[in-house]
Short mmCIF file of C-alpha atoms in Angstrom, two decimals:
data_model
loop_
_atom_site.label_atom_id
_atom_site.label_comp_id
_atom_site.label_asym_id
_atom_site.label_seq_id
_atom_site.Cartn_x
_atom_site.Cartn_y
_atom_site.Cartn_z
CA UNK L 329 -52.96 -49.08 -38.82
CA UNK L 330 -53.44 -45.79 -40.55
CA UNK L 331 -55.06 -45.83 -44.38
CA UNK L 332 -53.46 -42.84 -46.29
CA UNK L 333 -54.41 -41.52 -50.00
CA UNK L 334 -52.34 -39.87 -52.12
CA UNK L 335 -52.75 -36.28 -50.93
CA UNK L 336 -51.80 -37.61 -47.77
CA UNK L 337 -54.86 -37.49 -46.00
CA UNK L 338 -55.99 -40.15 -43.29
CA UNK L 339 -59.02 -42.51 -44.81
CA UNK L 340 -59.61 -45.00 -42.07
CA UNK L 341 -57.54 -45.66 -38.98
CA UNK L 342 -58.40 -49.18 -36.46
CA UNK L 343 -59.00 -48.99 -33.41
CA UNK L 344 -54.87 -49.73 -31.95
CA UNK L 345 -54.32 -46.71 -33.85
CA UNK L 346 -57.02 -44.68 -32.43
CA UNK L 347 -55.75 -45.46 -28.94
CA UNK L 348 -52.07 -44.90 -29.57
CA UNK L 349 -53.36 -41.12 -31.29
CA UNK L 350 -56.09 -39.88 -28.26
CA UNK L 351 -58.61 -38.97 -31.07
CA UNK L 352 -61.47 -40.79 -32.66
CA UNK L 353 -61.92 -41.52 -36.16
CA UNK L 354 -64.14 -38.62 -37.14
CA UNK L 355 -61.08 -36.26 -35.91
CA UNK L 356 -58.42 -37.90 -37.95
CA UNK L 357 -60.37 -38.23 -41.33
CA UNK L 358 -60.09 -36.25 -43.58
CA UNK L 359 -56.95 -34.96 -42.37
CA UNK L 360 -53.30 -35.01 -43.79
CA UNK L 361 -51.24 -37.23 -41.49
CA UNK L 362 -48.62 -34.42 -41.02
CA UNK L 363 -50.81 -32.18 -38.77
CA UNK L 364 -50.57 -35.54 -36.30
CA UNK L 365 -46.45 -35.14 -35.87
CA UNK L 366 -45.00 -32.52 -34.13
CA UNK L 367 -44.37 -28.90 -35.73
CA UNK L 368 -40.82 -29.61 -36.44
CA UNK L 369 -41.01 -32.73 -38.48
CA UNK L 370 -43.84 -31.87 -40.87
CA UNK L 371 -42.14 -29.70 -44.11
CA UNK L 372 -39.56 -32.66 -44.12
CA UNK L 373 -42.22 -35.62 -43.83
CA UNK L 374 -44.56 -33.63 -46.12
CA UNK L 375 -41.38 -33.81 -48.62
CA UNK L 376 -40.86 -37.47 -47.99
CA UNK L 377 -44.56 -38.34 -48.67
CA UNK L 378 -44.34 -37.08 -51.91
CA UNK L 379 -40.99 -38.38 -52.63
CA UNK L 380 -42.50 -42.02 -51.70
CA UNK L 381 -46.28 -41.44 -54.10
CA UNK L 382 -43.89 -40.52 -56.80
CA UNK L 383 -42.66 -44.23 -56.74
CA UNK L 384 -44.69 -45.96 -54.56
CA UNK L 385 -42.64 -49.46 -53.04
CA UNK L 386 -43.49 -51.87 -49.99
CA UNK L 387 -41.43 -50.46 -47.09
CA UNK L 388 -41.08 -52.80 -44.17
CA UNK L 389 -40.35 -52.08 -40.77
CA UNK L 390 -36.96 -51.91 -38.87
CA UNK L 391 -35.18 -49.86 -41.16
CA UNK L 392 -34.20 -46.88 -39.02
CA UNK L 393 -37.15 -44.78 -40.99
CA UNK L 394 -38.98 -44.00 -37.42
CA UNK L 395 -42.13 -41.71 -37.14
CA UNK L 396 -42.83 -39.37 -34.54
CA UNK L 397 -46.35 -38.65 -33.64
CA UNK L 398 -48.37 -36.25 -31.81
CA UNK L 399 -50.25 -37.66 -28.77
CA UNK L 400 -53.80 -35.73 -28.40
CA UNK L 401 -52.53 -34.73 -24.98
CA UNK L 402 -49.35 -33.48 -26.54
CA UNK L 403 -47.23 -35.78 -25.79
CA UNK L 404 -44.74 -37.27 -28.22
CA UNK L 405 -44.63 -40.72 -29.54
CA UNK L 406 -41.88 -42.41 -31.29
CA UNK L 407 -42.99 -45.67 -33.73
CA UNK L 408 -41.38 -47.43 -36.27
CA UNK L 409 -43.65 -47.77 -39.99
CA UNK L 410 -44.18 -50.01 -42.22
CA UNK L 411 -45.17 -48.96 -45.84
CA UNK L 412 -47.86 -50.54 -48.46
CA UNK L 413 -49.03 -49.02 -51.47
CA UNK L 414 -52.85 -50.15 -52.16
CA UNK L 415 -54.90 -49.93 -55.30
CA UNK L 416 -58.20 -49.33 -54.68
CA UNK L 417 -60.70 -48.80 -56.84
CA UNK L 418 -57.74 -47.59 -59.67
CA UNK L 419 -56.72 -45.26 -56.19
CA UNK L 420 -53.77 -45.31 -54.57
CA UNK L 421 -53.66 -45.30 -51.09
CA UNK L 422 -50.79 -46.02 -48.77
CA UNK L 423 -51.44 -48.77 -45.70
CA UNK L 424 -49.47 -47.66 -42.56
CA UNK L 425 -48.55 -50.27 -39.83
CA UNK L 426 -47.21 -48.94 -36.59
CA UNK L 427 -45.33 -50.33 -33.92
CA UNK L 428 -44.43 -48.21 -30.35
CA UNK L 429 -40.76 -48.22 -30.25
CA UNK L 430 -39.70 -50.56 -27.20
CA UNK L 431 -39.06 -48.35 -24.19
CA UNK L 432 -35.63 -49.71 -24.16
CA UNK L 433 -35.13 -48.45 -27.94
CA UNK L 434 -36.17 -45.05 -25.80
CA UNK L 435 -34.17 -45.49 -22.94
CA UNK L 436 -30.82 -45.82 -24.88
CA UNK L 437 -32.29 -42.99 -27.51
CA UNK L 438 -32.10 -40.34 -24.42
CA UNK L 439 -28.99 -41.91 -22.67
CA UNK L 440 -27.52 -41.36 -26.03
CA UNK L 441 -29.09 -37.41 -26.00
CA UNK L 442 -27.79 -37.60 -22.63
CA UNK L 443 -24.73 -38.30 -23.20
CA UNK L 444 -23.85 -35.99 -25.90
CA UNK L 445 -25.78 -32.90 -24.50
CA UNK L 446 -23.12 -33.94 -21.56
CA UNK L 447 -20.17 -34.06 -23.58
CA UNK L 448 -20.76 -30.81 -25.76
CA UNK L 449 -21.18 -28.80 -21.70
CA UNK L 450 -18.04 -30.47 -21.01
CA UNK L 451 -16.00 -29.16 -23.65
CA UNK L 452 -17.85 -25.66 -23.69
CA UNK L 453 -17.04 -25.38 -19.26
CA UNK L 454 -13.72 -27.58 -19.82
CA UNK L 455 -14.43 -29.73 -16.48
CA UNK L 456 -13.61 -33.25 -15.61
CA UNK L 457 -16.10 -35.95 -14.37
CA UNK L 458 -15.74 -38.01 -11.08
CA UNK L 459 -17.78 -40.32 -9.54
CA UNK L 460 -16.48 -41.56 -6.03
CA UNK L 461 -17.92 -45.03 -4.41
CA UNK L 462 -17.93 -44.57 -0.64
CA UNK L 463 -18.69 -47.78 -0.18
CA UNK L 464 -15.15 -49.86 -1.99
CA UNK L 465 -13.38 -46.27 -1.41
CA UNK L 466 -13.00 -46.33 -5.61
CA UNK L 467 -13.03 -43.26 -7.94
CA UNK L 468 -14.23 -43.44 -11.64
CA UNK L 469 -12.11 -40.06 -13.77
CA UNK L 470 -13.34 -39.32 -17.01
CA UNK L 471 -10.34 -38.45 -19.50
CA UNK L 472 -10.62 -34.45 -19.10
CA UNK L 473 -10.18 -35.69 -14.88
CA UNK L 474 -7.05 -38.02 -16.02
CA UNK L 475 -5.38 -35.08 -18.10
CA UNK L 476 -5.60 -32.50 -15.66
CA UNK L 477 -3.96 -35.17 -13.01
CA UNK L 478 -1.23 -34.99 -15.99
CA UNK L 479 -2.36 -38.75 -17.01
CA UNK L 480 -1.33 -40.14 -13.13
CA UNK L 481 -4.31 -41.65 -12.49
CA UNK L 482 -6.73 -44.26 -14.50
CA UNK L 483 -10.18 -43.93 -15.29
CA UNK L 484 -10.84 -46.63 -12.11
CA UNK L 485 -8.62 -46.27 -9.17
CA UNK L 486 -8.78 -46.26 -5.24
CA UNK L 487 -9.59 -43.08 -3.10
CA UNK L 488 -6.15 -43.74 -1.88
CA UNK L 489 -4.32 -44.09 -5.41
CA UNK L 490 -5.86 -40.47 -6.18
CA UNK L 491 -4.93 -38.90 -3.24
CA UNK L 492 -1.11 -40.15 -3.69
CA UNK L 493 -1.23 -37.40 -6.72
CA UNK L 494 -2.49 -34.83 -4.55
CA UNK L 495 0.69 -32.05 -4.05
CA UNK L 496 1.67 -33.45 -0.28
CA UNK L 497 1.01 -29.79 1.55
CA UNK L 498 -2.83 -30.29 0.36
CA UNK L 499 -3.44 -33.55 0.86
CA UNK L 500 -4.95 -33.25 4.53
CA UNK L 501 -6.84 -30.66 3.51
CA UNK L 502 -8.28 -32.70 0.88
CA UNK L 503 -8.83 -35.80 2.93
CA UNK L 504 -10.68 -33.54 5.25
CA UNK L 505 -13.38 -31.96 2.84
CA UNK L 506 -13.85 -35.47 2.03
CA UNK L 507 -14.22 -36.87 5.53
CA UNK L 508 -16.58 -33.87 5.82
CA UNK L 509 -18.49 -34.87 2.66
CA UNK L 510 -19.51 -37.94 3.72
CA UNK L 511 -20.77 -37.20 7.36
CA UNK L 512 -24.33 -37.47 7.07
CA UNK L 513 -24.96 -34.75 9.91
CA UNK L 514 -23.60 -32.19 7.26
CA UNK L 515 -24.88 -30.53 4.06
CA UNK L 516 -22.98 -33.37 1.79
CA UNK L 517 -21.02 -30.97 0.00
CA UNK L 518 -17.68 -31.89 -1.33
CA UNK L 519 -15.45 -28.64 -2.33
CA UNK L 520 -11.98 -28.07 -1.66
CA UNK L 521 -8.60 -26.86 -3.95
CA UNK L 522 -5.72 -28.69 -4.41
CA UNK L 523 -2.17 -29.00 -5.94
CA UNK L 524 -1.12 -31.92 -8.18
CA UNK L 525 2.60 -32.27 -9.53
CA UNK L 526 2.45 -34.21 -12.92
CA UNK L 527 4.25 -37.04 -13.18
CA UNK L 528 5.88 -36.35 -16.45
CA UNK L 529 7.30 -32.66 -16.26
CA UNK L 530 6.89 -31.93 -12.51
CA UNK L 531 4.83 -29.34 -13.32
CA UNK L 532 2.23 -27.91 -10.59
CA UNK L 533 -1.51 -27.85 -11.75
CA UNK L 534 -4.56 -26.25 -9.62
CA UNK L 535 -7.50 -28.22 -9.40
CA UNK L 536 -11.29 -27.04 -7.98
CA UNK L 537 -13.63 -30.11 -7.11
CA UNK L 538 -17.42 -29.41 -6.67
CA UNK L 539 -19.33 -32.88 -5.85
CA UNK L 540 -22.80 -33.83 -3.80
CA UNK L 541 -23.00 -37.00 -1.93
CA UNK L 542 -25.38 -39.28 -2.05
CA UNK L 543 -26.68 -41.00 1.29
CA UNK L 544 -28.65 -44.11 1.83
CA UNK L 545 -29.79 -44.80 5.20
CA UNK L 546 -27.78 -42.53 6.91
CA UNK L 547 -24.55 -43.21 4.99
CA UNK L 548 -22.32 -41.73 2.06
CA UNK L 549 -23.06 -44.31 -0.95
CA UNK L 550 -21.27 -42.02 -3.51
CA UNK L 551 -20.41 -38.73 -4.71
CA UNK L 552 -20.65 -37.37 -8.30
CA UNK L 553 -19.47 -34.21 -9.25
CA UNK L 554 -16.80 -31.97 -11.62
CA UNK L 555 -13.19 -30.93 -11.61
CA UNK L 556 -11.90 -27.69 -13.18
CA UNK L 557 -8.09 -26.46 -13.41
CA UNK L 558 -7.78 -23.16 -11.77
CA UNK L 559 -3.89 -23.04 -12.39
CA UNK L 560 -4.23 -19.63 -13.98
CA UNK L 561 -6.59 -18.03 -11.54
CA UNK L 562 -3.94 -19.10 -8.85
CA UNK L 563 -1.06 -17.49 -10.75
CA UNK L 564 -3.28 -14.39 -11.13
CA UNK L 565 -3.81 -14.45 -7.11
CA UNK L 566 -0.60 -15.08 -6.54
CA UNK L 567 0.92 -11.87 -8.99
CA UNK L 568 -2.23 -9.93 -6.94
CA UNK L 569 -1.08 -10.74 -3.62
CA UNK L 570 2.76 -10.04 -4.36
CA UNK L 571 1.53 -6.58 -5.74
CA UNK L 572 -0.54 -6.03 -2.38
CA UNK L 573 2.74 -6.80 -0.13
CA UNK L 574 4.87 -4.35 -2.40
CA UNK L 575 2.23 -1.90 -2.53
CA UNK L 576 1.28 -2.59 1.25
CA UNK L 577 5.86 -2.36 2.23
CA UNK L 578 5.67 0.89 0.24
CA UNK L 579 2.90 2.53 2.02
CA UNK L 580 4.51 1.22 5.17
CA UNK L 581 7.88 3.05 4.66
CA UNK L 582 6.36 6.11 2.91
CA UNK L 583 4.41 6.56 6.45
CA UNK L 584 7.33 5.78 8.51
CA UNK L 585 9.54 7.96 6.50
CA UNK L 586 7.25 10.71 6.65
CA UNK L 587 6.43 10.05 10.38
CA UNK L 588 9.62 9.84 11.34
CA UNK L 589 10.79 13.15 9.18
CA UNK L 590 7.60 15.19 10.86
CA UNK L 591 8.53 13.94 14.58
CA UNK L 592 12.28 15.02 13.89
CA UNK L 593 11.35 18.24 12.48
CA UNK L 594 8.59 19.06 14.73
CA UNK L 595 10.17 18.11 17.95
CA UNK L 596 13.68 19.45 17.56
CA UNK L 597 12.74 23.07 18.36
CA UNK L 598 10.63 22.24 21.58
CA UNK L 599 13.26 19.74 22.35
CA UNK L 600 15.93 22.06 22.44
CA UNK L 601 14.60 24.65 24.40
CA UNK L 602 13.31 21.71 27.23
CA UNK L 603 17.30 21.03 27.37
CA UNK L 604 18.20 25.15 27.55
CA UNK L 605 15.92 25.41 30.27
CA UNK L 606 16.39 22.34 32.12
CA UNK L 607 19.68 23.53 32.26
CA UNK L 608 18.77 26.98 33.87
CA UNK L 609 17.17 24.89 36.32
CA UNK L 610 19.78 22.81 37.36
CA UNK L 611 22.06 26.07 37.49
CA UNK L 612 19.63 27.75 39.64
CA UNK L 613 19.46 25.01 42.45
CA UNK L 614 23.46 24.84 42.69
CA UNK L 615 23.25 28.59 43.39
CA UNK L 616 23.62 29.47 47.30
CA UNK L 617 21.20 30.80 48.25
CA UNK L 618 18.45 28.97 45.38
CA UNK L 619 17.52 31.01 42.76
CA UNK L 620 13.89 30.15 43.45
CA UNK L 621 12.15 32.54 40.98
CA UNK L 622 14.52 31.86 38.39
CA UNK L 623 13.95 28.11 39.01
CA UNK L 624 10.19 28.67 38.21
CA UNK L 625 10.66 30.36 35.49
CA UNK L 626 12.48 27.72 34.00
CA UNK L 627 10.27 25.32 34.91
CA UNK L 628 7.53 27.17 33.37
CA UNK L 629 9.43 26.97 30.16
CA UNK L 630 9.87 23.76 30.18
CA UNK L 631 6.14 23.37 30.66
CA UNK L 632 5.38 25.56 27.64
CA UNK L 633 7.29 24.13 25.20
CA UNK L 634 6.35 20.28 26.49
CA UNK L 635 2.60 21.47 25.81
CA UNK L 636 4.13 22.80 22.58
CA UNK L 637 5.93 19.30 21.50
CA UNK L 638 2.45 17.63 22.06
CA UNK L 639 0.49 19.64 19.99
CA UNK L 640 3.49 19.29 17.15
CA UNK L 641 2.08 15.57 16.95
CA UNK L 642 -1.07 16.15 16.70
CA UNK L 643 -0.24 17.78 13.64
CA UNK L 644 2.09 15.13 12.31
CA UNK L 645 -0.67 14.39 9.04
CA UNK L 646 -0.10 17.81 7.85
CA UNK L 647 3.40 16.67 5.94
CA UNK L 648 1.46 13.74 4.13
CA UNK L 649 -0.10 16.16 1.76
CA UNK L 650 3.85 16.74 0.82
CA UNK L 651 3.26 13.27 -0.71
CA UNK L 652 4.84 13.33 -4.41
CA UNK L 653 3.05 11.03 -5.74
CA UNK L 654 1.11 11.95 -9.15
CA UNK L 655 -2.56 11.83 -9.65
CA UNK L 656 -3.64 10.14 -12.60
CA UNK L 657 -7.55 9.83 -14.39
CA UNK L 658 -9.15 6.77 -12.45
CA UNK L 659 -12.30 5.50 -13.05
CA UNK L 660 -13.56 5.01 -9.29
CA UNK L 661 -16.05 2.08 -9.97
CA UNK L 662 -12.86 0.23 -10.81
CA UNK L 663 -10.85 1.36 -8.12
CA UNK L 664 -13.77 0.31 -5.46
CA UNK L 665 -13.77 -3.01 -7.16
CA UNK L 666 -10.22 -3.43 -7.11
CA UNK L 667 -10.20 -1.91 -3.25
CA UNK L 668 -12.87 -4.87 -2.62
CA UNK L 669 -10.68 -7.67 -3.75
CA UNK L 670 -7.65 -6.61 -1.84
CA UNK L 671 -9.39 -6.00 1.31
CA UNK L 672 -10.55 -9.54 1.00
CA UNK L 673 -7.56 -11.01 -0.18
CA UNK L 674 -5.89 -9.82 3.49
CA UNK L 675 -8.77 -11.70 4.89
CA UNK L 676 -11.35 -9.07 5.39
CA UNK L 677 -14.28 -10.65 3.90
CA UNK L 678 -16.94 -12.31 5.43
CA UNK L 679 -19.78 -9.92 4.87
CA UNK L 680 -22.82 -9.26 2.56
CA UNK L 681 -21.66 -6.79 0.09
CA UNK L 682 -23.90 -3.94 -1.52
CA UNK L 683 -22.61 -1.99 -4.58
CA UNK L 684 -24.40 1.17 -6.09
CA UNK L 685 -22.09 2.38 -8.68
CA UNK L 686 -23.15 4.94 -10.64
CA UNK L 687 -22.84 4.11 -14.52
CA UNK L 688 -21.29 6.23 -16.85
CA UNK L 689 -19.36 8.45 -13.83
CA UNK L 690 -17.07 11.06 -15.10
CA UNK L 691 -13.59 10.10 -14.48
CA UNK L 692 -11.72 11.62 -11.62
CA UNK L 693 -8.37 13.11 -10.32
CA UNK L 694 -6.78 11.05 -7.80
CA UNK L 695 -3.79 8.59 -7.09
CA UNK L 696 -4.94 5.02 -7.42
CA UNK L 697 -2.52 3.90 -4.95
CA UNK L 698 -3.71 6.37 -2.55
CA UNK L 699 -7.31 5.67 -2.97
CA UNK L 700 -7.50 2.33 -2.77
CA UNK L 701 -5.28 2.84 0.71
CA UNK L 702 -8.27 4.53 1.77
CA UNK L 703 -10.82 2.39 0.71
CA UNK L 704 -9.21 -0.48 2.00
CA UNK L 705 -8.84 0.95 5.54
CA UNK L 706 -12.30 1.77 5.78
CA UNK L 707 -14.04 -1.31 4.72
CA UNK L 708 -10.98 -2.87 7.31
CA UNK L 709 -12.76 -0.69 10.20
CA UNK L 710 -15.91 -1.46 9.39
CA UNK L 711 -15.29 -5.65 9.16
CA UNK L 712 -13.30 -5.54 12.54
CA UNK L 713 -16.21 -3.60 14.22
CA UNK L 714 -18.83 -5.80 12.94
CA UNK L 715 -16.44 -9.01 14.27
CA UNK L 716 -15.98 -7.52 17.58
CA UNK L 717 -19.65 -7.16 18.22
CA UNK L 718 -20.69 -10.51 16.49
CA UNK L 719 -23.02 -8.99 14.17
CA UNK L 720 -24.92 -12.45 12.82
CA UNK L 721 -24.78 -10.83 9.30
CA UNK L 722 -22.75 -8.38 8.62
CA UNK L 723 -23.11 -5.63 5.73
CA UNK L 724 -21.03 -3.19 3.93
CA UNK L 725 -22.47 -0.96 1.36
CA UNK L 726 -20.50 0.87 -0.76
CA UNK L 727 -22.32 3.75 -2.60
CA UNK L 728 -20.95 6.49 -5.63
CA UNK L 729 -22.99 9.65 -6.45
CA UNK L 730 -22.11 12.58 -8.18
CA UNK L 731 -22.04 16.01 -7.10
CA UNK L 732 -22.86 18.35 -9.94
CA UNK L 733 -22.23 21.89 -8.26
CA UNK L 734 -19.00 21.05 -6.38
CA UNK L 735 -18.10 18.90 -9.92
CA UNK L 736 -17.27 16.14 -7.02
CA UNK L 737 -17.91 12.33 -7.11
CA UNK L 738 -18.77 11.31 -3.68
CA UNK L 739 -18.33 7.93 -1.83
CA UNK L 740 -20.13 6.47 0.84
CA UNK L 741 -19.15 3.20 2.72
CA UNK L 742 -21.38 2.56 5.69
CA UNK L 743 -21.76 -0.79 7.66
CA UNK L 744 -24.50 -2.40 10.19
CA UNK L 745 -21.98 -2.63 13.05
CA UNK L 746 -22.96 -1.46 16.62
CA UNK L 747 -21.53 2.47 15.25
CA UNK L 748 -19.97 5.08 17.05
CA UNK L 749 -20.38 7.12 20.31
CA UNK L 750 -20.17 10.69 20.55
CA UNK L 751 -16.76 10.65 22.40
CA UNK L 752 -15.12 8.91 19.89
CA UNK L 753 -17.04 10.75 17.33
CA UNK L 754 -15.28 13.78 18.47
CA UNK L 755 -11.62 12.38 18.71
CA UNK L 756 -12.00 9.50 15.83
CA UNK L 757 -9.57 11.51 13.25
CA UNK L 758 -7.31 12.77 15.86
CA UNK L 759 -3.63 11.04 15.04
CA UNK L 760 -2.43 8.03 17.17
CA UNK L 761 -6.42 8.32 18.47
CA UNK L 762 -7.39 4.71 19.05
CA UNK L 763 -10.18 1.80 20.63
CA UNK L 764 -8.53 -0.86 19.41
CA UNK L 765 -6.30 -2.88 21.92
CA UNK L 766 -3.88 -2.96 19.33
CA UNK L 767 -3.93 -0.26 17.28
CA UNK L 768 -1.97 2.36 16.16
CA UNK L 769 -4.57 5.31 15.94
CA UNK L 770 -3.23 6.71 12.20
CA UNK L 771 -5.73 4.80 10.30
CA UNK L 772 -8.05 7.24 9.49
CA UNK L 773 -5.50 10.00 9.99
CA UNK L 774 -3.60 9.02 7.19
CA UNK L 775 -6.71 7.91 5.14
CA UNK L 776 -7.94 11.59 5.00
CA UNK L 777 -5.11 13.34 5.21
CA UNK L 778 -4.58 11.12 1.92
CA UNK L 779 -8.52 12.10 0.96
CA UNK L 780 -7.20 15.44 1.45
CA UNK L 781 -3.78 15.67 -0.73
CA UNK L 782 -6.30 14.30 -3.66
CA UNK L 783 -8.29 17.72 -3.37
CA UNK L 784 -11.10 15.71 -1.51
CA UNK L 785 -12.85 15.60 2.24
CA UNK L 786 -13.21 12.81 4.60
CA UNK L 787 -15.77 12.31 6.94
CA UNK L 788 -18.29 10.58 9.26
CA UNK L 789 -21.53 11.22 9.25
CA UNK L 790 -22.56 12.05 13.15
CA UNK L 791 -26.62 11.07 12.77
CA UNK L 792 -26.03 7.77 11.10
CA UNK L 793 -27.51 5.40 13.96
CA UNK L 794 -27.32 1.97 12.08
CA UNK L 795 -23.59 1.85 12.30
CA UNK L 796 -21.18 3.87 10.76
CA UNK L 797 -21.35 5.24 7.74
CA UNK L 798 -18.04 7.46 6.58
CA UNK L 799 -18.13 9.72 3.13
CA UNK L 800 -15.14 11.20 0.86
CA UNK L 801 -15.38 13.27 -2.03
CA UNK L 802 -13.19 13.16 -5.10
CA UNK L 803 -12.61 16.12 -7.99
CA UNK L 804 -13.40 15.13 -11.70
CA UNK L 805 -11.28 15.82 -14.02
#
């Protein structure tokens, strides 16, 4: 009990009271009672005190009127008062009884917090709760969880009800991130996308799960985590990736058409005089006696201009800086961005990725299309060298600086694989030039005779020993 006059300071507390407050008697006299409740609660009880002198009236307990004090240690106790006005001595004073709050009154206070601190993250991240019981193969859905499923499923159903919803194509999937889940010799995790056709328009719906499982003893008791629609992010992937195959066709015939034009053009001439002195040849061994000199000759010709036809291919890349397509001001931080997410999107991902953009770069002069081409094929060569010589973690770093006296923005893209010898060094931008088993050699060809139609330079840097590191400049505008 707590003895309070009417300027609200503490007279005499017993000894319960001392105990429940940390502090002895001499520290609480003398004191108002509001510098014993926390910071936030003291204007309004200070209010309320002087409310209640202003009519003074027995209070009892258990109406809802609950006092929070301040625990010596700082820790916060809830009680619930009881109120007595006391004349003493033509004084009045004010007798307060208090009574700890059961810990169950506390328990349900914070389930309550709980709950609604719960509730108001649900609505701000829009997710669905599920909670899965390993054990009877059940699934509790929280409403959000039952409207994305487009109201198929009930709050309690079986594992197997819920995966009946699941779009058929994704269902094994699904059933295997779960069997994977609940193997105890893994992390636990439960993550995987599916497809779910709602039952009353037929419409398809995306849906993310994120869970953790719970083991006891060495087996999956439950898992408890959130569902999110991603229906829009896969539409957004899906207009990206049909962009990438036009874009990706277009290139494709724009090289072969090109390729094909340069070959036809370059070749005819050699071609033609091959046949004229093939010909003499032939004409020279029908003659009686054979025209041996003449034959030679030929031959020689035929020689020349063979030599000649090779070294026609070799400069095949000249004709793609006839490329018509218009340059346009870019800003390259976005084009390396967008480069990023298309190389990964064709399933060239898989390593640990270091940007350092420069803020604020000028814009520059380019074709998008054209760029990101490049881009693209570099950060390609770099992931397949890294897979081929198992690099345990692979990097790519992708660097833009400017270059104030050549008024040039220059890019760097340089990976940890096992880099480049000095023989291929030499040869590596030669066309149709190749190490891969299955390549075609025109790779980098293209990508800076591309560089190059864009009034930029591409090259590797010869002393870079920690893999390969390649660098293209770009003019501002």
């Amino acid at each position: 009990m707590l003895l309070v006059d009417a300027c609200g300071k503490i007279v005499m507390a017993n000894p319960s009271a001392l105990d429940l407050c940390g502090y002895t008697l001499n520290e609480l006299r003398g004191h108002e009672v509001e510098a014993f409740i926390p910071q936030r609660f003291r204007e309004h009880h200070r209010c309320y005190r002087k409310q209640y002198l202003e009519n003074p009236r027995k209070r009892p307990m258990g109406n809802h009127s609950n006092l929070v004090l301040l625990h010596r240690d700082g820790d916060e106790i809830s009680v619930d008062i009881s109120l007595s006005p006391i004349t003493i001595q033509q004084r009045i004073y004010v007798l307060l009884v208090l009574n700890v709050i059961d810990r169950r009154s506390q328990a349900e206070y914070a389930l309550r917090e709980s709950q609604e601190r719960l509730w108001l993250i649900k609505q701000m991240i829009d997710v669905g709760i599920f909670d899965i019981d390993c054990v009877n193969h059940k699934i509790y859905c929280d409403e959000r969880l039952q409207e994305l499923c487009g109201n198929s499923v009930n709050e309690n159903i079986t594992l197997n009800d819920f995966f009946a919803v699941v779009h058929h194509d994704d269902r094994a999937n699904c059933q295997a991130a779960f069997d994977k889940a609940i193997n105890p010799h893994m992390s636990g995790e439960y993550r995987t996308e599916f497809r779910i056709m709602q039952s009353g328009n037929q419409k398809e719906r995306w849906i993310t799960i994120l869970g953790e499982t719970q083991f006891v003893m060495g087996k999956a008791k439950r898992i408890v985590g959130i569902a999110r629609d991603i229906t829009q992010r896969k539409q957004r992937e899906k207009m990206l990736q049909q962009h990438r195959n036009e874009t990706e066709t277009l290139f494709k015939q724009q090289v072969a058409m090109i390729t094909v034009s340069a070959i036809a053009h370059e070749l005819n001439s050699p071609l033609t005089a091959i046949s004229a002195y093939s010909e003499v040849v032939l004409h020279a061994l029908n003659e009686t006696p054979i025209d041996c000199d003449r034959a030679r000759e030929a031959m020689n010709g035929c020689f020349e201009q063979a030599q000649l036809a090779g070294g026609k291919l070799y400069e095949l890349l000249n004709f793609l800086q006839h490329n018509t397509a218009e340059a346009e001001v870019l800003d390259l931080n976005q084009v390396i961005e967008d480069a990023l997410l298309l190389a990964r999107g064709d399933g060239y991902g898989g390593f640990n990725l270091m940007l350092e953009l420069e803020p604020c770069l000028p814009a520059v002069n380019a074709n998008r299309f054209q760029i990101q081409r490049v881009l693209v094929n570099l950060i390609r060569n770099a992931v397949e060298a890294m897979r081929t010589a198992n690099i345990p973690v692979s990097e790519i770093t992708i660097s833009v600086e400017t270059l104030a006296k050549e008024n040039m923005a220059l890019v760097s893209i340089r990976d940890n694989g096992p880099g480049i010898d000095q023989d291929t060094l030499k040869r590596i931008f030669n066309p149709f030039f190749t190490t891969k088993p299955t390549g075609l050699g025109m790779g980098l060809s293209i990508s800076r005779a591309l560089v190059e139609a864009n009034g930029g330079r591409l090259w590797v840097d010869p002393d870079f020993k920690q893999g390969a590191q390649f660098h293209f400049t770009l003019p501002f505008v």
